[in-house]
Coordinates of N, CA, C and O in Angstrom, one line a residue:
M1312 N 95.6 124.0 106.9 CA 95.5 125.0 105.7 C 94.9 126.6 106.8 O 94.2 126.5 107.4
Q1313 N 96.2 127.2 106.0 CA 95.7 128.6 106.1 C 94.1 128.9 104.9 O 94.7 128.4 104.2
S1314 N 93.2 130.2 105.6 CA 92.8 130.1 104.8 C 93.0 131.3 103.6 O 92.9 130.8 101.8
S1315 N 94.2 131.5 102.9 CA 95.4 132.3 101.8 C 95.7 131.3 101.6 O 95.5 130.9 99.9
E1316 N 95.9 129.7 101.8 CA 95.6 128.5 100.9 C 94.5 128.2 99.5 O 94.6 127.3 98.9
I1317 N 93.7 128.3 100.2 CA 91.9 127.9 99.5 C 92.2 127.7 98.5 O 91.9 126.5 97.4
G1318 N 92.6 128.8 97.3 CA 92.1 129.0 95.5 C 93.7 128.2 95.2 O 93.4 127.4 94.1
L1319 N 95.1 128.4 96.0 CA 95.3 127.3 95.3 C 95.7 125.4 95.5 O 95.6 124.7 95.1
V1320 N 95.0 125.4 96.2 CA 94.7 124.5 97.4 C 93.4 123.7 96.2 O 93.3 122.2 95.2
Q1321 N 92.5 124.4 96.2 CA 91.4 124.1 95.0 C 91.6 124.1 93.1 O 91.4 122.6 93.4
E1322 N 92.6 124.6 93.3 CA 93.3 124.2 91.8 C 93.8 122.8 91.6 O 93.7 122.4 90.6
L1323 N 95.1 122.6 92.2 CA 95.3 121.6 93.1 C 94.5 120.6 93.2 O 94.3 119.8 92.4
Y1324 N 93.0 120.8 93.4 CA 92.3 119.8 94.2 C 91.4 119.4 91.6 O 91.5 118.2 91.7
T1325 N 91.1 120.2 91.5 CA 90.4 120.7 90.8 C 91.2 120.3 89.4 O 91.2 119.6 88.0
A1326 N 92.6 120.2 89.6 CA 94.3 119.6 87.8 C 94.3 117.9 88.5 O 94.1 117.2 87.4
S1327 N 93.6 117.8 89.5 CA 94.7 116.5 89.9 C 93.3 115.3 90.4 O 94.1 114.3 89.8
A1328 N 91.7 115.6 90.5 CA 91.4 114.5 90.3 C 90.4 114.2 89.4 O 89.2 115.5 89.8
P1329 N 90.4 113.3 88.6 CA 89.2 112.9 87.7 C 87.6 112.1 88.6 O 87.6 111.8 88.7
V1330 N 87.0 113.2 89.2 CA 86.0 113.0 90.3 C 85.0 112.9 89.4 O 84.2 111.2 90.1
A1331 N 84.9 113.4 87.7 CA 83.2 112.4 87.6 C 83.7 110.7 86.6 O 82.5 111.3 87.2
L1332 N 85.0 110.4 85.8 CA 85.3 108.9 85.6 C 85.1 107.9 86.8 O 84.2 107.2 86.7
W1333 N 85.4 109.0 88.2 CA 84.8 107.7 89.5 C 83.2 107.7 90.1 O 82.8 106.8 90.4
D1334 N 82.3 109.2 89.9 CA 81.7 108.5 90.7 C 80.7 109.3 90.0 O 79.0 110.1 90.0
G1335 N 80.4 109.7 88.8 CA 80.4 110.7 87.9 C 79.4 111.6 88.2 O 78.4 112.6 87.4
K1336 N 79.6 112.6 88.9 CA 79.4 113.3 89.8 C 80.5 114.7 89.2 O 81.4 114.8 89.4
E1337 N 80.5 116.2 88.6 CA 81.2 117.0 88.7 C 81.6 117.9 89.1 O 81.3 117.5 90.6
Q1338 N 82.8 117.6 89.1 CA 83.7 118.8 90.8 C 83.2 119.7 90.8 O 82.7 120.7 90.3
D1339 N 83.5 120.4 92.3 CA 82.9 121.8 93.1 C 83.6 123.0 92.8 O 84.6 122.8 93.0
P1340 N 83.3 123.4 91.9 CA 84.9 124.7 92.1 C 85.0 125.2 93.5 O 85.3 126.0 94.0
H1341 N 84.0 124.6 95.0 CA 84.3 125.3 96.3 C 84.8 124.2 97.0 O 84.1 125.0 97.8
Y1342 N 84.6 123.1 96.7 CA 85.0 121.8 97.1 C 86.3 122.4 98.0 O 85.8 121.9 99.8
I1343 N 86.8 122.9 97.9 CA 88.2 123.4 98.9 C 87.3 124.5 100.4 O 88.2 124.5 101.5
E1344 N 87.2 125.3 99.7 CA 86.8 126.6 100.8 C 85.0 126.4 101.5 O 85.5 126.2 102.5
L1345 N 84.5 125.1 101.0 CA 83.4 124.0 101.6 C 84.4 123.7 102.9 O 83.9 123.6 103.8
S1346 N 85.5 122.3 102.6 CA 85.5 121.6 103.5 C 86.3 122.7 104.5 O 86.1 122.3 105.8
Y1347 N 86.6 124.0 104.5 CA 87.8 124.8 104.7 C 86.3 125.3 106.2 O 86.4 125.1 107.0
H1348 N 85.4 125.7 105.2 CA 85.2 126.7 106.6 C 83.8 125.7 107.5 O 83.1 126.0 108.6
E1349 N 83.7 124.8 106.3 CA 82.3 123.8 106.8 C 81.9 122.3 107.1 O 81.9 121.6 107.9
G1350 N 83.3 122.2 106.5 CA 84.0 120.6 106.6 C 83.4 119.6 106.3 O 81.9 119.6 105.2
I1351 N 83.9 118.8 105.6 CA 82.8 117.7 104.9 C 82.5 116.7 106.2 O 83.8 116.1 106.6
L1352 N 81.6 116.3 106.3 CA 81.2 116.1 107.8 C 79.9 114.7 107.0 O 78.9 114.6 106.4
P1353 N 79.9 113.5 108.3 CA 79.2 112.3 108.3 C 77.7 112.9 108.9 O 77.9 113.7 109.1
E1354 N 77.6 111.8 107.9 CA 75.5 112.1 108.5 C 75.9 112.2 111.0 O 76.0 111.9 110.6
G1355 N 74.6 113.6 111.7 CA 75.7 113.8 112.2 C 76.6 113.9 113.2 O 76.4 115.0 114.0
G1356 N 77.4 114.5 111.9 CA 78.9 114.9 112.1 C 79.0 116.7 112.6 O 78.1 117.2 112.4
V1357 N 80.4 116.4 113.7 CA 80.3 118.3 114.0 C 81.7 118.8 113.2 O 82.5 117.9 113.1
K1358 N 81.3 120.3 113.1 CA 82.3 120.6 111.9 C 83.8 120.4 113.2 O 85.6 120.1 112.6
E1359 N 84.2 120.8 114.0 CA 84.4 120.5 115.0 C 85.1 119.3 115.2 O 87.3 119.5 115.0
R1360 N 85.4 118.2 114.7 CA 86.5 117.6 114.1 C 86.5 116.7 112.4 O 86.9 115.7 112.6
F1361 N 86.3 117.8 112.4 CA 87.0 117.6 110.9 C 88.5 118.2 110.3 O 88.0 119.4 110.9
R1362 N 89.1 117.7 109.7 CA 90.8 119.2 109.2 C 90.8 118.7 108.8 O 91.3 117.7 107.2
I1363 N 91.3 119.7 107.8 CA 91.8 119.4 105.8 C 93.6 120.2 106.7 O 93.4 120.9 106.9
Q1364 N 94.1 119.3 105.7 CA 96.2 119.6 105.9 C 96.5 120.2 104.5 O 95.9 119.3 104.1
S1365 N 97.0 120.9 104.2 CA 97.9 120.9 103.3 C 99.5 120.1 103.4 O 99.4 119.8 104.7
I1366 N 100.1 119.9 102.6 CA 101.0 118.8 102.3 C 102.6 119.5 101.2 O 101.7 120.2 100.3
R1367 N 102.8 119.9 101.3 CA 104.7 120.9 101.4 C 105.2 119.7 101.0 O 105.8 119.1 102.1
L1368 N 106.2 119.7 100.1 CA 107.9 119.7 100.0 C 108.3 120.1 101.6 O 107.8 121.3 102.0
K1369 N 109.3 119.0 101.9 CA 109.9 119.6 103.0 C 110.7 120.5 102.3 O 111.4 121.5 103.3
T1370 N 111.2 120.2 101.2 CA 113.0 120.7 100.8 C 112.6 123.1 100.5 O 113.3 123.3 101.2
T1371 N 111.3 122.8 100.2 CA 110.8 123.9 99.5 C 109.7 125.1 99.7 O 109.5 126.0 100.1
E1372 N 108.4 124.4 100.7 CA 107.6 123.6 101.7 C 106.4 124.9 100.5 O 105.4 125.2 100.7
E1373 N 106.7 124.0 99.1 CA 105.7 124.6 97.8 C 104.4 123.4 98.7 O 104.8 122.0 99.2
I1374 N 103.2 123.6 98.1 CA 102.0 122.4 98.3 C 101.8 121.7 97.9 O 102.4 122.3 96.2
V1375 N 102.2 120.7 97.8 CA 102.1 119.9 96.0 C 101.0 118.7 96.9 O 101.1 117.8 95.7
G1376 N 99.7 119.0 97.6 CA 98.6 118.3 98.4 C 98.2 118.7 99.0 O 98.2 119.3 100.1
F1377 N 97.5 117.7 99.7 CA 96.5 118.1 101.0 C 95.6 116.7 101.2 O 95.5 116.4 100.5
L1378 N 94.9 116.6 102.3 CA 94.0 115.7 103.1 C 93.7 116.3 104.2 O 93.4 117.3 104.2
S1379 N 92.3 115.2 104.4 CA 91.2 115.9 105.2 C 90.8 114.9 105.5 O 90.6 113.6 105.0
V1380 N 90.2 115.0 107.3 CA 89.9 113.5 108.1 C 89.0 113.9 108.4 O 88.6 115.5 109.1
Y1381 N 88.0 113.5 109.1 CA 86.7 113.5 110.2 C 88.1 112.4 111.6 O 87.6 110.9 111.3
H1382 N 87.3 112.7 112.3 CA 88.0 112.2 113.9 C 87.7 111.8 114.5 O 86.1 112.1 113.8
S1383 N 87.5 110.4 114.9 CA 86.5 109.3 116.3 C 84.7 108.9 115.4 O 83.8 108.7 115.8
Y1384 N 85.5 108.8 114.0 CA 84.6 108.3 113.2 C 84.3 107.0 113.0 O 86.0 107.3 111.5
P1385 N 83.6 106.0 112.4 CA 82.6 105.9 113.1 C 83.0 104.9 114.3 O 82.0 104.5 115.3
H1386 N 83.9 105.6 114.4 CA 84.5 104.3 116.2 C 85.3 105.8 116.8 O 86.2 106.6 116.0
P1387 N 85.5 106.3 117.9 CA 86.1 106.8 119.0 C 87.6 106.7 118.5 O 88.5 107.9 118.0
D1388 N 87.9 105.0 118.1 CA 89.5 104.8 118.0 C 89.4 104.7 115.9 O 90.6 104.3 115.7
S1389 N 88.4 105.2 115.4 CA 88.8 105.6 114.2 C 89.0 106.6 113.5 O 89.4 107.7 114.0
L1390 N 89.7 107.1 112.0 CA 90.1 109.0 112.0 C 90.0 107.9 110.4 O 89.9 107.2 109.7
Y1391 N 89.0 108.9 109.7 CA 88.3 108.3 108.7 C 89.0 109.6 107.5 O 89.3 110.1 107.5
L1392 N 89.3 109.0 106.4 CA 90.4 110.4 105.3 C 89.1 110.5 104.1 O 89.3 109.7 103.7
A1393 N 88.7 111.6 104.8 CA 88.0 112.0 103.7 C 88.4 112.7 102.1 O 87.8 111.4 101.0
M1394 N 89.6 112.3 102.3 CA 90.5 112.5 100.5 C 92.1 112.9 100.8 O 92.3 113.8 101.9
M1395 N 92.7 112.1 99.4 CA 93.9 112.9 99.7 C 94.5 113.3 98.8 O 93.4 112.3 97.7
C1396 N 94.9 113.7 98.1 CA 95.2 114.7 96.5 C 96.2 115.1 96.7 O 96.5 115.9 97.3
I1397 N 97.8 114.9 95.1 CA 98.8 114.1 95.5 C 98.7 115.2 94.2 O 98.0 114.8 93.5
S1398 N 99.3 116.6 93.8 CA 99.5 117.0 92.3 C 100.2 116.2 91.5 O 100.4 115.6 92.0
G1399 N 99.7 116.5 90.8 CA 99.8 115.5 89.2 C 101.7 115.7 88.9 O 101.9 114.5 88.3
D1400 N 102.3 116.6 89.6 CA 103.1 116.5 89.0 C 104.5 115.6 89.9 O 105.3 115.2 89.6
F1401 N 103.6 115.3 90.7 CA 104.1 115.1 92.0 C 103.4 113.2 92.3 O 103.9 112.5 93.1
Q1402 N 102.9 112.9 90.8 CA 102.4 111.5 91.3 C 103.1 110.6 91.2 O 104.3 110.8 90.1
N1403 N 103.5 109.6 91.6 CA 104.0 108.2 91.3 C 106.3 108.6 91.1 O 106.5 107.9 90.2
Q1404 N 105.7 109.1 92.2 CA 107.2 109.3 92.7 C 107.2 109.1 93.7 O 108.4 109.5 94.6
G1405 N 106.4 108.5 95.1 CA 106.7 108.4 96.1 C 105.7 108.7 97.6 O 106.0 109.1 98.2
Y1406 N 105.8 110.3 97.0 CA 105.6 111.4 97.8 C 103.6 110.7 98.3 O 103.8 110.8 99.7
G1407 N 103.1 109.8 98.2 CA 101.6 110.0 98.8 C 102.2 109.4 99.7 O 101.4 109.4 100.9
Q1408 N 103.3 108.1 99.5 CA 103.4 107.1 100.1 C 104.5 107.5 101.6 O 103.9 107.1 103.2
E1409 N 105.6 108.4 100.8 CA 106.3 109.3 102.4 C 105.2 109.9 102.9 O 105.1 109.8 104.0
V1410 N 103.8 110.8 102.5 CA 102.8 111.0 102.7 C 102.2 110.0 104.4 O 101.5 110.3 105.8
M1411 N 102.0 109.2 103.2 CA 100.8 108.4 104.4 C 101.7 107.5 105.0 O 101.4 107.4 106.0
K1412 N 103.0 107.2 105.2 CA 104.0 106.0 106.2 C 103.8 107.2 107.5 O 103.3 107.3 108.8
H1413 N 104.1 108.8 107.0 CA 104.2 109.9 108.5 C 102.9 110.2 108.7 O 102.8 109.6 110.6
F1414 N 101.6 109.8 108.3 CA 100.8 109.9 108.4 C 99.6 109.0 109.2 O 99.3 109.4 110.9
L1415 N 100.1 107.7 108.9 CA 99.0 106.8 110.1 C 100.4 106.7 111.4 O 100.6 106.5 112.3
L1416 N 101.7 107.5 111.7 CA 102.5 107.0 112.7 C 102.0 108.6 113.2 O 101.7 107.8 114.4
E1417 N 101.8 109.6 112.7 CA 101.1 110.5 113.8 C 99.8 110.1 114.5 O 100.1 110.4 115.6
I1418 N 98.8 109.3 113.4 CA 97.3 108.8 114.1 C 97.5 108.4 115.0 O 96.7 108.4 116.1
G1419 N 98.3 107.4 114.6 CA 98.9 105.6 116.2 C 99.5 107.2 117.4 O 98.9 106.2 118.3
L1420 N 100.0 107.7 117.0 CA 100.3 108.3 117.7 C 99.6 109.4 118.6 O 99.1 109.1 120.6
L1421 N 98.6 109.7 118.8 CA 97.0 110.5 118.7 C 96.4 109.1 119.4 O 95.2 109.9 120.3
G1422 N 96.9 107.6 119.1 CA 95.5 106.9 119.6 C 94.7 105.7 119.1 O 94.0 105.3 119.4
Y1423 N 94.7 106.9 117.7 CA 93.8 105.9 117.0 C 94.4 104.6 116.7 O 95.4 104.0 116.0
S1424 N 94.1 104.0 116.1 CA 93.5 102.4 116.3 C 93.7 101.6 114.4 O 93.4 100.6 114.2
E1425 N 92.4 102.8 114.1 CA 92.2 102.2 112.5 C 92.3 103.9 111.6 O 91.7 104.9 112.7
V1426 N 92.5 103.6 110.5 CA 91.8 104.5 110.0 C 91.0 104.1 108.1 O 91.5 103.0 107.9
R1427 N 89.8 104.4 108.4 CA 89.0 104.2 106.7 C 89.3 105.3 105.7 O 89.5 106.6 106.4
V1428 N 88.8 104.7 105.0 CA 88.6 105.9 103.4 C 88.1 104.6 102.6 O 87.6 104.1 102.3
N1429 N 87.3 106.1 101.9 CA 85.8 105.2 100.6 C 86.8 105.8 99.4 O 87.4 106.9 99.1
V1430 N 86.9 104.7 97.6 CA 87.5 104.7 97.7 C 86.5 104.2 96.2 O 86.0 103.0 96.2
S1431 N 86.5 104.8 95.4 CA 85.5 104.6 94.2 C 86.3 103.3 93.0 O 87.6 102.8 92.7
L1432 N 85.8 102.2 93.1 CA 85.4 101.4 92.2 C 86.2 101.8 90.9 O 87.2 100.5 90.0
R1433 N 86.2 102.8 90.4 CA 86.5 103.0 88.9 C 88.2 103.6 89.2 O 88.9 104.3 87.9
N1434 N 88.5 104.2 90.1 CA 89.5 104.6 91.1 C 90.5 103.2 90.7 O 90.8 103.5 92.1
W1435 N 91.1 102.5 89.8 CA 92.1 102.2 90.2 C 93.3 102.6 90.1 O 94.4 101.9 91.1
A1436 N 94.0 103.8 90.1 CA 95.1 103.9 91.2 C 94.8 104.1 92.1 O 95.9 103.6 93.3
G1437 N 94.0 104.9 92.5 CA 93.5 104.8 94.1 C 93.5 103.5 94.8 O 94.2 103.7 95.4
L1438 N 92.5 102.7 93.9 CA 92.6 101.3 94.4 C 94.2 100.5 95.2 O 94.7 100.2 96.1
R1439 N 95.0 100.6 94.2 CA 96.9 100.0 94.2 C 97.1 101.3 95.3 O 97.2 100.0 96.3
F1440 N 97.0 102.2 94.7 CA 97.9 102.3 96.3 C 97.2 102.8 97.6 O 98.0 102.7 98.6
W1441 N 95.6 102.9 98.0 CA 96.1 102.4 99.1 C 96.1 101.0 99.5 O 96.5 100.8 100.6
T1442 N 96.0 100.0 98.6 CA 96.3 98.8 99.3 C 97.6 98.5 99.4 O 98.3 97.8 100.5
K1443 N 98.5 98.9 98.8 CA 99.9 99.5 98.9 C 100.2 99.8 100.5 O 101.1 99.0 101.1
S1444 N 99.4 101.1 100.6 CA 99.4 101.4 102.1 C 99.0 100.8 103.7 O 98.8 101.2 104.4
G1445 N 98.5 99.6 102.7 CA 98.3 98.7 103.9 C 96.2 99.2 104.6 O 96.1 98.3 105.8
F1446 N 95.5 99.0 103.8 CA 94.5 99.9 103.7 C 93.8 97.7 103.1 O 92.8 97.9 101.4
N1447 N 93.6 97.1 103.4 CA 93.4 95.5 103.4 C 92.6 95.2 103.7 O 92.2 93.7 103.4
R1448 N 91.7 95.8 104.1 CA 90.4 95.0 104.7 C 89.0 95.7 104.3 O 89.3 97.2 104.3
I1449 N 88.0 94.3 103.9 CA 87.2 96.2 103.8 C 85.8 96.2 104.6 O 85.8 94.6 105.6
S1450 N 85.5 96.9 104.8 CA 84.4 97.5 105.6 C 82.7 97.8 104.9 O 81.9 97.1 105.5
G1451 N 82.9 97.8 103.1 CA 81.8 97.8 102.8 C 81.7 98.0 101.0 O 82.8 98.9 100.9
I1452 N 80.8 97.8 100.8 CA 80.3 97.7 99.1 C 79.4 98.8 99.1 O 78.2 98.3 99.4
F1453 N 79.9 100.3 98.4 CA 78.6 100.8 99.1 C 78.5 101.3 97.2 O 78.8 101.8 96.7
G1454 N 76.4 102.5 97.0 CA 76.2 102.5 95.2 C 76.2 101.4 94.8 O 74.8 100.1 94.9
D1455 N 75.7 101.9 93.4 CA 74.8 100.5 93.0 C 75.5 99.2 92.8 O 76.3 99.3 93.2
K1456 N 74.6 98.3 92.3 CA 74.7 97.2 92.5 C 74.9 96.5 91.1 O 75.1 95.3 90.8
E1457 N 75.2 97.2 90.2 CA 75.6 96.7 89.1 C 76.3 97.5 87.9 O 76.4 98.5 88.8
F1458 N 77.0 97.4 86.9 CA 78.6 97.2 86.4 C 77.6 98.2 85.5 O 76.9 97.1 84.6
A1459 N 77.8 99.5 84.9 CA 76.7 99.8 83.8 C 77.5 101.2 83.5 O 77.8 101.5 84.4
E1460 N 77.2 101.6 81.9 CA 76.9 103.2 81.9 C 76.5 103.5 83.3 O 75.6 103.8 82.9
G1461 N 77.8 104.7 84.2 CA 76.4 105.9 84.3 C 75.8 105.5 85.8 O 74.9 105.3 86.5
K1462 N 76.6 103.9 86.5 CA 77.0 103.3 87.3 C 77.7 103.6 87.8 O 78.9 103.3 87.8
F1463 N 78.1 103.6 89.7 CA 78.9 104.0 90.4 C 78.7 103.2 90.8 O 78.1 103.2 92.0
A1464 N 80.1 102.8 92.3 CA 80.3 101.6 93.3 C 81.7 102.7 94.1 O 82.5 102.3 93.3
D1465 N 81.7 102.7 95.4 CA 83.0 103.1 96.3 C 82.7 101.6 96.9 O 82.4 100.5 97.9
I1466 N 84.2 101.7 97.4 CA 84.7 100.6 98.3 C 85.4 101.2 99.3 O 86.0 101.9 99.5
E1467 N 85.0 101.0 101.1 CA 85.1 101.2 101.9 C 86.5 99.9 103.2 O 86.0 99.5 102.9
L1468 N 87.9 100.4 102.9 CA 88.8 100.7 102.9 C 89.6 100.3 104.3 O 89.8 101.9 104.7
I1469 N 89.7 99.6 105.4 CA 91.0 100.0 106.7 C 91.9 99.3 106.4 O 92.0 98.7 106.5
N1470 N 92.8 100.4 107.6 CA 94.6 99.5 107.9 C 93.7 100.1 109.2 O 93.7 101.3 110.0
R1471 N 94.0 98.6 109.7 CA 93.9 98.8 111.1 C 95.6 98.6 111.7 O 95.6 97.0 111.4
W1472 N 95.9 98.6 112.9 CA 96.5 97.8 114.2 C 97.0 97.9 115.2 O 95.6 98.3 115.9
S1473 N 97.0 97.3 115.5 CA 96.8 97.2 117.7 C 98.1 98.4 118.3 O 99.0 98.5 117.4
M1474 N 96.6 98.5 119.6 CA 98.0 100.0 119.8 C 98.4 99.2 121.0 O 98.4 98.3 121.7

């Protein structure tokens, strides 16, 4: 992603992700800028292993989404998909599945054998998308232990393949 794309990608993120419904937190109006300059890092993580990439239409090069990843976490052969976002105008049309198909192919070629993603248990569309994309192993459930208003939890899903 180019620094000149930060504003556009932030607008896309703000319009496309009802984060507060999933985790109770308000959207950060500087999330993309923070991601670009500092990275979204796990505990002890380093910026050099973080990447944010815009997603463009093949035909027009229009930016329709982004994904951010952290390399070699939690294992050297793992890639952590911190976030993937497709513009609401392009959702439910197969774009996300196409992106994921090519993404998984490319990271397999880089030597990774698994991708992990964290999904809010309240993000039903996201859960459907990720399981349809082959994320069918659960490595953990994190967050509140009971379901109630104001309580939130996430599930970490893994797509793993043999090399």
